[in-house]
Amino acid sequence: MKTTVTIALLAASPVAAQQFSLPQGCEGYLTIQTASCNVSHHFICDFDAEGEQRRATLDEEGLTYVGKINSEAEWVESFHLRSGHTEQLTSSADRMMMTDLLAGDVDTWDFTTSSDEIGDSQYVGFDQLTGESVVIDGVTLLRTEYALTAFDENGEETWRSAGNEFVHPEWRMFIGGTSTYTTSNGTFDSDDTPVEFIFPGEDGFLSVNPKHGCGVEMSSFDASPLIIPAAN
Protein backbone atom coordinates (compact mmCIF):
# COMPACT_ATOMS: atom_id res chain seq x y z
CA MET A 1 0.00 0.00 0.00
CA LYS A 2 2.81 2.43 0.81
CA THR A 3 4.24 2.05 -2.71
CA THR A 4 0.81 2.45 -4.28
CA VAL A 5 0.13 5.66 -2.34
CA THR A 6 3.54 7.13 -3.17
CA ILE A 7 3.17 6.37 -6.87
CA ALA A 8 -0.30 7.92 -6.83
CA LEU A 9 1.07 11.07 -5.21
CA LEU A 10 3.87 11.34 -7.75
CA ALA A 11 1.46 10.87 -10.63
CA ALA A 12 -1.21 13.18 -9.30
CA SER A 13 0.87 16.10 -8.11
CA PRO A 14 3.33 17.49 -10.66
CA VAL A 15 5.26 20.51 -9.39
CA ALA A 16 4.00 22.48 -12.38
CA ALA A 17 0.49 22.29 -10.92
CA GLN A 18 -0.57 24.85 -8.33
CA GLN A 19 -2.48 22.47 -6.08
CA PHE A 20 -1.38 19.15 -4.64
CA SER A 21 -3.68 16.30 -5.74
CA LEU A 22 -4.31 13.53 -3.23
CA PRO A 23 -4.90 9.88 -4.20
CA GLN A 24 -8.48 8.69 -4.59
CA GLY A 25 -10.03 7.91 -1.23
CA CYS A 26 -7.93 10.48 0.66
CA GLU A 27 -9.02 13.81 2.12
CA GLY A 28 -6.72 16.61 3.24
CA TYR A 29 -7.41 18.53 6.43
CA LEU A 30 -4.34 20.74 6.90
CA THR A 31 -1.47 22.39 5.04
CA ILE A 32 1.53 23.71 6.96
CA GLN A 33 4.04 26.18 5.55
CA THR A 34 7.32 26.06 7.49
CA ALA A 35 10.33 28.33 7.95
CA SER A 36 12.57 25.90 6.06
CA CYS A 37 11.06 26.31 2.57
CA ASN A 38 8.88 23.24 2.96
CA VAL A 39 5.14 22.78 2.70
CA SER A 40 3.41 19.72 4.21
CA HIS A 41 -0.05 18.34 3.56
CA HIS A 42 -1.79 16.19 6.17
CA PHE A 43 -4.53 13.84 5.02
CA ILE A 44 -6.62 10.82 5.94
CA CYS A 45 -7.36 7.90 3.61
CA ASP A 46 -10.40 5.65 3.83
CA PHE A 47 -8.27 2.54 3.18
CA ASP A 48 -6.11 3.13 6.29
CA ALA A 49 -6.86 1.92 9.82
CA GLU A 50 -8.80 4.18 12.18
CA GLY A 51 -6.60 6.87 13.67
CA GLU A 52 -3.95 6.66 10.97
CA GLN A 53 -3.00 9.72 8.97
CA ARG A 54 -0.50 10.59 6.29
CA ARG A 55 1.81 13.48 5.45
CA ALA A 56 3.39 14.56 2.18
CA THR A 57 6.14 17.19 2.19
CA LEU A 58 7.43 19.24 -0.73
CA ASP A 59 10.30 21.68 -1.19
CA GLU A 60 11.08 23.93 -4.16
CA GLU A 61 12.06 20.93 -6.27
CA GLY A 62 9.00 18.81 -5.51
CA LEU A 63 7.88 15.91 -3.33
CA THR A 64 10.50 14.80 -0.77
CA TYR A 65 8.67 12.69 1.79
CA VAL A 66 5.52 10.60 2.29
CA GLY A 67 4.81 9.06 5.70
CA LYS A 68 2.09 7.55 7.87
CA ILE A 69 1.51 7.67 11.63
CA ASN A 70 -1.09 6.11 13.89
CA SER A 71 -3.27 7.58 16.65
CA GLU A 72 -0.34 7.55 19.12
CA ALA A 73 1.81 9.46 16.61
CA GLU A 74 3.98 6.38 16.16
CA TRP A 75 5.83 6.43 12.89
CA VAL A 76 4.40 3.49 10.88
CA GLU A 77 6.01 3.87 7.47
CA SER A 78 7.97 6.44 5.52
CA PHE A 79 9.29 6.91 2.01
CA HIS A 80 12.17 9.32 1.42
CA LEU A 81 12.25 10.25 -2.23
CA ARG A 82 15.69 11.89 -2.25
CA SER A 83 17.47 8.86 -0.83
CA GLY A 84 15.00 6.40 -2.36
CA HIS A 85 14.56 4.36 0.81
CA THR A 86 11.48 3.20 2.66
CA GLU A 87 11.24 2.24 6.34
CA GLN A 88 8.51 0.37 8.19
CA LEU A 89 7.96 -0.04 11.91
CA THR A 90 8.64 -3.66 12.87
CA SER A 91 8.92 -3.80 16.68
CA SER A 92 8.93 -1.61 19.77
CA ALA A 93 10.71 -2.35 23.04
CA ASP A 94 9.11 0.87 24.29
CA ARG A 95 6.30 2.28 22.15
CA MET A 96 6.04 5.94 21.27
CA MET A 97 2.79 6.99 23.00
CA MET A 98 1.28 10.44 22.66
CA THR A 99 -1.24 9.48 25.34
CA ASP A 100 1.60 8.99 27.83
CA LEU A 101 3.24 12.27 26.81
CA LEU A 102 0.06 14.30 27.31
CA ALA A 103 -0.81 12.56 30.58
CA GLY A 104 2.64 12.59 32.17
CA ASP A 105 4.63 15.26 30.31
CA VAL A 106 7.26 12.77 29.07
CA ASP A 107 7.34 9.74 26.80
CA THR A 108 10.34 7.50 26.15
CA TRP A 109 10.61 5.22 23.15
CA ASP A 110 12.78 2.50 21.66
CA PHE A 111 11.70 1.02 18.34
CA THR A 112 13.09 -0.77 15.31
CA THR A 113 12.39 -0.29 11.62
CA SER A 114 13.18 -2.41 8.59
CA SER A 115 14.22 -1.23 5.16
CA ASP A 116 15.06 -3.18 2.02
CA GLU A 117 17.48 -0.41 1.07
CA ILE A 118 19.37 0.34 4.32
CA GLY A 119 18.58 -2.61 6.60
CA ASP A 120 17.26 -2.50 10.17
CA SER A 121 17.57 0.64 12.30
CA GLN A 122 16.90 1.25 15.98
CA TYR A 123 15.73 4.61 17.36
CA VAL A 124 15.96 5.40 21.07
CA GLY A 125 14.90 8.66 22.69
CA PHE A 126 12.24 10.73 24.41
CA ASP A 127 9.73 13.56 23.98
CA GLN A 128 8.96 15.87 26.89
CA LEU A 129 6.53 18.75 27.28
CA THR A 130 8.30 21.93 28.41
CA GLY A 131 5.15 23.38 30.01
CA GLU A 132 4.99 26.16 27.42
CA SER A 133 2.19 26.77 24.96
CA VAL A 134 2.64 28.98 21.93
CA VAL A 135 0.25 30.44 19.38
CA ILE A 136 1.36 30.39 15.73
CA ASP A 137 -0.99 31.72 13.08
CA GLY A 138 -3.91 31.37 15.47
CA VAL A 139 -3.16 27.75 16.40
CA THR A 140 -2.21 26.84 19.97
CA LEU A 141 0.63 24.33 20.24
CA LEU A 142 2.44 22.70 23.14
CA ARG A 143 6.22 23.01 23.00
CA THR A 144 8.33 19.89 23.46
CA GLU A 145 11.96 19.00 23.74
CA TYR A 146 13.29 15.75 22.34
CA ALA A 147 16.43 13.72 21.80
CA LEU A 148 17.06 10.61 19.76
CA THR A 149 19.93 8.34 18.82
CA ALA A 150 19.83 6.13 15.73
CA PHE A 151 21.70 2.82 15.50
CA ASP A 152 22.30 0.49 12.58
CA GLU A 153 21.61 -3.24 12.63
CA ASN A 154 25.04 -3.86 14.17
CA GLY A 155 24.29 -1.54 17.10
CA GLU A 156 26.61 1.21 15.86
CA GLU A 157 25.43 4.80 16.25
CA THR A 158 24.68 6.38 12.87
CA TRP A 159 23.35 9.80 13.91
CA ARG A 160 21.69 11.69 16.71
CA SER A 161 19.37 14.66 17.02
CA ALA A 162 17.98 16.94 19.73
CA GLY A 163 15.86 20.04 19.82
CA ASN A 164 12.45 21.58 20.40
CA GLU A 165 9.28 20.79 18.51
CA PHE A 166 5.52 21.14 18.98
CA VAL A 167 2.57 18.87 19.57
CA HIS A 168 -1.11 19.38 18.79
CA PRO A 169 -3.20 17.12 21.06
CA GLU A 170 -6.35 17.14 18.92
CA TRP A 171 -4.51 16.45 15.67
CA ARG A 172 -2.53 13.70 17.46
CA MET A 173 0.72 14.63 15.78
CA PHE A 174 4.05 16.34 16.29
CA ILE A 175 5.08 19.40 14.30
CA GLY A 176 8.68 20.27 13.54
CA GLY A 177 10.72 22.97 15.23
CA THR A 178 14.43 23.62 15.71
CA SER A 179 16.84 20.69 15.72
CA THR A 180 20.53 19.89 15.82
CA TYR A 181 21.82 16.81 14.00
CA THR A 182 25.13 15.10 14.58
CA THR A 183 26.43 12.67 11.96
CA SER A 184 29.83 11.39 10.89
CA ASN A 185 30.04 14.50 8.69
CA GLY A 186 29.63 16.96 11.57
CA THR A 187 26.89 18.87 13.38
CA PHE A 188 24.14 20.77 11.57
CA ASP A 189 21.08 22.83 12.54
CA SER A 190 17.61 23.02 10.98
CA ASP A 191 14.51 25.13 11.57
CA ASP A 192 11.21 23.54 10.55
CA THR A 193 9.08 25.82 12.72
CA PRO A 194 5.56 26.26 11.30
CA VAL A 195 4.71 29.70 9.95
CA GLU A 196 1.21 29.20 8.48
CA PHE A 197 -1.61 26.75 9.16
CA ILE A 198 -3.97 26.58 6.19
CA PHE A 199 -7.30 24.77 6.25
CA PRO A 200 -9.71 23.56 3.52
CA GLY A 201 -11.31 26.47 1.69
CA GLU A 202 -8.49 28.91 2.57
CA ASP A 203 -6.05 30.35 0.05
CA GLY A 204 -2.94 28.19 -0.14
CA PHE A 205 -4.56 24.95 1.00
CA LEU A 206 -2.79 22.04 -0.77
CA SER A 207 -0.42 24.46 -2.50
CA VAL A 208 2.68 22.84 -3.98
CA ASN A 209 4.71 26.00 -3.47
CA PRO A 210 6.67 26.54 -0.23
CA LYS A 211 6.69 30.21 0.77
CA HIS A 212 9.04 30.86 3.67
CA GLY A 213 12.82 30.65 3.89
CA CYS A 214 13.23 29.90 0.18
CA GLY A 215 16.23 31.29 -1.63
CA VAL A 216 18.19 31.60 1.61
CA GLU A 217 21.60 29.97 1.57
CA MET A 218 21.23 26.87 3.72
CA SER A 219 23.60 24.38 5.33
CA SER A 220 24.93 21.69 3.00
CA PHE A 221 23.37 19.09 5.31
CA ASP A 222 20.33 17.34 3.89
CA ALA A 223 18.23 15.81 6.67
CA SER A 224 15.69 14.29 4.29
CA PRO A 225 17.17 10.75 4.41
CA LEU A 226 16.90 10.71 8.22
CA ILE A 227 13.89 9.40 10.08
CA ILE A 228 12.84 11.91 12.74
CA PRO A 229 10.11 10.20 14.73
CA ALA A 230 9.16 13.21 16.84
CA ALA A 231 8.33 15.25 13.77
CA ASN A 232 5.68 13.04 12.23
GROMACS .gro file of C-alpha atoms in nm:
model
  232
    1MET     CA    1   0.000   0.000   0.000
    2LYS     CA    2   0.281   0.243   0.081
    3THR     CA    3   0.424   0.205  -0.271
    4THR     CA    4   0.081   0.245  -0.428
    5VAL     CA    5   0.013   0.566  -0.234
    6THR     CA    6   0.354   0.713  -0.317
    7ILE     CA    7   0.317   0.637  -0.687
    8ALA     CA    8  -0.030   0.792  -0.683
    9LEU     CA    9   0.107   1.107  -0.521
   10LEU     CA   10   0.387   1.134  -0.775
   11ALA     CA   11   0.146   1.087  -1.063
   12ALA     CA   12  -0.121   1.318  -0.930
   13SER     CA   13   0.087   1.610  -0.811
   14PRO     CA   14   0.333   1.749  -1.066
   15VAL     CA   15   0.526   2.051  -0.939
   16ALA     CA   16   0.400   2.248  -1.238
   17ALA     CA   17   0.049   2.229  -1.092
   18GLN     CA   18  -0.057   2.485  -0.833
   19GLN     CA   19  -0.248   2.247  -0.608
   20PHE     CA   20  -0.138   1.915  -0.464
   21SER     CA   21  -0.368   1.630  -0.574
   22LEU     CA   22  -0.431   1.353  -0.323
   23PRO     CA   23  -0.490   0.988  -0.420
   24GLN     CA   24  -0.848   0.869  -0.459
   25GLY     CA   25  -1.003   0.791  -0.123
   26CYS     CA   26  -0.793   1.048   0.066
   27GLU     CA   27  -0.902   1.381   0.212
   28GLY     CA   28  -0.672   1.661   0.324
   29TYR     CA   29  -0.741   1.853   0.643
   30LEU     CA   30  -0.434   2.074   0.690
   31THR     CA   31  -0.147   2.239   0.504
   32ILE     CA   32   0.153   2.371   0.696
   33GLN     CA   33   0.404   2.618   0.555
   34THR     CA   34   0.732   2.606   0.749
   35ALA     CA   35   1.033   2.833   0.795
   36SER     CA   36   1.257   2.590   0.606
   37CYS     CA   37   1.106   2.631   0.257
   38ASN     CA   38   0.888   2.324   0.296
   39VAL     CA   39   0.514   2.278   0.270
   40SER     CA   40   0.341   1.972   0.421
   41HIS     CA   41  -0.005   1.834   0.356
   42HIS     CA   42  -0.179   1.619   0.617
   43PHE     CA   43  -0.453   1.384   0.502
   44ILE     CA   44  -0.662   1.082   0.594
   45CYS     CA   45  -0.736   0.790   0.361
   46ASP     CA   46  -1.040   0.565   0.383
   47PHE     CA   47  -0.827   0.254   0.318
   48ASP     CA   48  -0.611   0.313   0.629
   49ALA     CA   49  -0.686   0.192   0.982
   50GLU     CA   50  -0.880   0.418   1.218
   51GLY     CA   51  -0.660   0.687   1.367
   52GLU     CA   52  -0.395   0.666   1.097
   53GLN     CA   53  -0.300   0.972   0.897
   54ARG     CA   54  -0.050   1.059   0.629
   55ARG     CA   55   0.181   1.348   0.545
   56ALA     CA   56   0.339   1.456   0.218
   57THR     CA   57   0.614   1.719   0.219
   58LEU     CA   58   0.743   1.924  -0.073
   59ASP     CA   59   1.030   2.168  -0.119
   60GLU     CA   60   1.108   2.393  -0.416
   61GLU     CA   61   1.206   2.093  -0.627
   62GLY     CA   62   0.900   1.881  -0.551
   63LEU     CA   63   0.788   1.591  -0.333
   64THR     CA   64   1.050   1.480  -0.077
   65TYR     CA   65   0.867   1.269   0.179
   66VAL     CA   66   0.552   1.060   0.229
   67GLY     CA   67   0.481   0.906   0.570
   68LYS     CA   68   0.209   0.755   0.787
   69ILE     CA   69   0.151   0.767   1.163
   70ASN     CA   70  -0.109   0.611   1.389
   71SER     CA   71  -0.327   0.758   1.665
   72GLU     CA   72  -0.034   0.755   1.912
   73ALA     CA   73   0.181   0.946   1.661
   74GLU     CA   74   0.398   0.638   1.616
   75TRP     CA   75   0.583   0.643   1.289
   76VAL     CA   76   0.440   0.349   1.088
   77GLU     CA   77   0.601   0.387   0.747
   78SER     CA   78   0.797   0.644   0.552
   79PHE     CA   79   0.929   0.691   0.201
   80HIS     CA   80   1.217   0.932   0.142
   81LEU     CA   81   1.225   1.025  -0.223
   82ARG     CA   82   1.569   1.189  -0.225
   83SER     CA   83   1.747   0.886  -0.083
   84GLY     CA   84   1.500   0.640  -0.236
   85HIS     CA   85   1.456   0.436   0.081
   86THR     CA   86   1.148   0.320   0.266
   87GLU     CA   87   1.124   0.224   0.634
   88GLN     CA   88   0.851   0.037   0.819
   89LEU     CA   89   0.796  -0.004   1.191
   90THR     CA   90   0.864  -0.366   1.287
   91SER     CA   91   0.892  -0.380   1.668
   92SER     CA   92   0.893  -0.161   1.977
   93ALA     CA   93   1.071  -0.235   2.304
   94ASP     CA   94   0.911   0.087   2.429
   95ARG     CA   95   0.630   0.228   2.215
   96MET     CA   96   0.604   0.594   2.127
   97MET     CA   97   0.279   0.699   2.300
   98MET     CA   98   0.128   1.044   2.266
   99THR     CA   99  -0.124   0.948   2.534
  100ASP     CA  100   0.160   0.899   2.783
  101LEU     CA  101   0.324   1.227   2.681
  102LEU     CA  102   0.006   1.430   2.731
  103ALA     CA  103  -0.081   1.256   3.058
  104GLY     CA  104   0.264   1.259   3.217
  105ASP     CA  105   0.463   1.526   3.031
  106VAL     CA  106   0.726   1.277   2.907
  107ASP     CA  107   0.734   0.974   2.680
  108THR     CA  108   1.034   0.750   2.615
  109TRP     CA  109   1.061   0.522   2.315
  110ASP     CA  110   1.278   0.250   2.166
  111PHE     CA  111   1.170   0.102   1.834
  112THR     CA  112   1.309  -0.077   1.531
  113THR     CA  113   1.239  -0.029   1.162
  114SER     CA  114   1.318  -0.241   0.859
  115SER     CA  115   1.422  -0.123   0.516
  116ASP     CA  116   1.506  -0.318   0.202
  117GLU     CA  117   1.748  -0.041   0.107
  118ILE     CA  118   1.937   0.034   0.432
  119GLY     CA  119   1.858  -0.261   0.660
  120ASP     CA  120   1.726  -0.250   1.017
  121SER     CA  121   1.757   0.064   1.230
  122GLN     CA  122   1.690   0.125   1.598
  123TYR     CA  123   1.573   0.461   1.736
  124VAL     CA  124   1.596   0.540   2.107
  125GLY     CA  125   1.490   0.866   2.269
  126PHE     CA  126   1.224   1.073   2.441
  127ASP     CA  127   0.973   1.356   2.398
  128GLN     CA  128   0.896   1.587   2.689
  129LEU     CA  129   0.653   1.875   2.728
  130THR     CA  130   0.830   2.193   2.841
  131GLY     CA  131   0.515   2.338   3.001
  132GLU     CA  132   0.499   2.616   2.742
  133SER     CA  133   0.219   2.677   2.496
  134VAL     CA  134   0.264   2.898   2.193
  135VAL     CA  135   0.025   3.044   1.938
  136ILE     CA  136   0.136   3.039   1.573
  137ASP     CA  137  -0.099   3.172   1.308
  138GLY     CA  138  -0.391   3.137   1.547
  139VAL     CA  139  -0.316   2.775   1.640
  140THR     CA  140  -0.221   2.684   1.997
  141LEU     CA  141   0.063   2.433   2.024
  142LEU     CA  142   0.244   2.270   2.314
  143ARG     CA  143   0.622   2.301   2.300
  144THR     CA  144   0.833   1.989   2.346
  145GLU     CA  145   1.196   1.900   2.374
  146TYR     CA  146   1.329   1.575   2.234
  147ALA     CA  147   1.643   1.372   2.180
  148LEU     CA  148   1.706   1.061   1.976
  149THR     CA  149   1.993   0.834   1.882
  150ALA     CA  150   1.983   0.613   1.573
  151PHE     CA  151   2.170   0.282   1.550
  152ASP     CA  152   2.230   0.049   1.258
  153GLU     CA  153   2.161  -0.324   1.263
  154ASN     CA  154   2.504  -0.386   1.417
  155GLY     CA  155   2.429  -0.154   1.710
  156GLU     CA  156   2.661   0.121   1.586
  157GLU     CA  157   2.543   0.480   1.625
  158THR     CA  158   2.468   0.638   1.287
  159TRP     CA  159   2.335   0.980   1.391
  160ARG     CA  160   2.169   1.169   1.671
  161SER     CA  161   1.937   1.466   1.702
  162ALA     CA  162   1.798   1.694   1.973
  163GLY     CA  163   1.586   2.004   1.982
  164ASN     CA  164   1.245   2.158   2.040
  165GLU     CA  165   0.928   2.079   1.851
  166PHE     CA  166   0.552   2.114   1.898
  167VAL     CA  167   0.257   1.887   1.957
  168HIS     CA  168  -0.111   1.938   1.879
  169PRO     CA  169  -0.320   1.712   2.106
  170GLU     CA  170  -0.635   1.714   1.892
  171TRP     CA  171  -0.451   1.645   1.567
  172ARG     CA  172  -0.253   1.370   1.746
  173MET     CA  173   0.072   1.463   1.578
  174PHE     CA  174   0.405   1.634   1.629
  175ILE     CA  175   0.508   1.940   1.430
  176GLY     CA  176   0.868   2.027   1.354
  177GLY     CA  177   1.072   2.297   1.523
  178THR     CA  178   1.443   2.362   1.571
  179SER     CA  179   1.684   2.069   1.572
  180THR     CA  180   2.053   1.989   1.582
  181TYR     CA  181   2.182   1.681   1.400
  182THR     CA  182   2.513   1.510   1.458
  183THR     CA  183   2.643   1.267   1.196
  184SER     CA  184   2.983   1.139   1.089
  185ASN     CA  185   3.004   1.450   0.869
  186GLY     CA  186   2.963   1.696   1.157
  187THR     CA  187   2.689   1.887   1.338
  188PHE     CA  188   2.414   2.077   1.157
  189ASP     CA  189   2.108   2.283   1.254
  190SER     CA  190   1.761   2.302   1.098
  191ASP     CA  191   1.451   2.513   1.157
  192ASP     CA  192   1.121   2.354   1.055
  193THR     CA  193   0.908   2.582   1.272
  194PRO     CA  194   0.556   2.626   1.130
  195VAL     CA  195   0.471   2.970   0.995
  196GLU     CA  196   0.121   2.920   0.848
  197PHE     CA  197  -0.161   2.675   0.916
  198ILE     CA  198  -0.397   2.658   0.619
  199PHE     CA  199  -0.730   2.477   0.625
  200PRO     CA  200  -0.971   2.356   0.352
  201GLY     CA  201  -1.131   2.647   0.169
  202GLU     CA  202  -0.849   2.891   0.257
  203ASP     CA  203  -0.605   3.035   0.005
  204GLY     CA  204  -0.294   2.819  -0.014
  205PHE     CA  205  -0.456   2.495   0.100
  206LEU     CA  206  -0.279   2.204  -0.077
  207SER     CA  207  -0.042   2.446  -0.250
  208VAL     CA  208   0.268   2.284  -0.398
  209ASN     CA  209   0.471   2.600  -0.347
  210PRO     CA  210   0.667   2.654  -0.023
  211LYS     CA  211   0.669   3.021   0.077
  212HIS     CA  212   0.904   3.086   0.367
  213GLY     CA  213   1.282   3.065   0.389
  214CYS     CA  214   1.323   2.990   0.018
  215GLY     CA  215   1.623   3.129  -0.163
  216VAL     CA  216   1.819   3.160   0.161
  217GLU     CA  217   2.160   2.997   0.157
  218MET     CA  218   2.123   2.687   0.372
  219SER     CA  219   2.360   2.438   0.533
  220SER     CA  220   2.493   2.169   0.300
  221PHE     CA  221   2.337   1.909   0.531
  222ASP     CA  222   2.033   1.734   0.389
  223ALA     CA  223   1.823   1.581   0.667
  224SER     CA  224   1.569   1.429   0.429
  225PRO     CA  225   1.717   1.075   0.441
  226LEU     CA  226   1.690   1.071   0.822
  227ILE     CA  227   1.389   0.940   1.008
  228ILE     CA  228   1.284   1.191   1.274
  229PRO     CA  229   1.011   1.020   1.473
  230ALA     CA  230   0.916   1.321   1.684
  231ALA     CA  231   0.833   1.525   1.377
  232ASN     CA  232   0.568   1.304   1.223
   0.00000   0.00000   0.00000
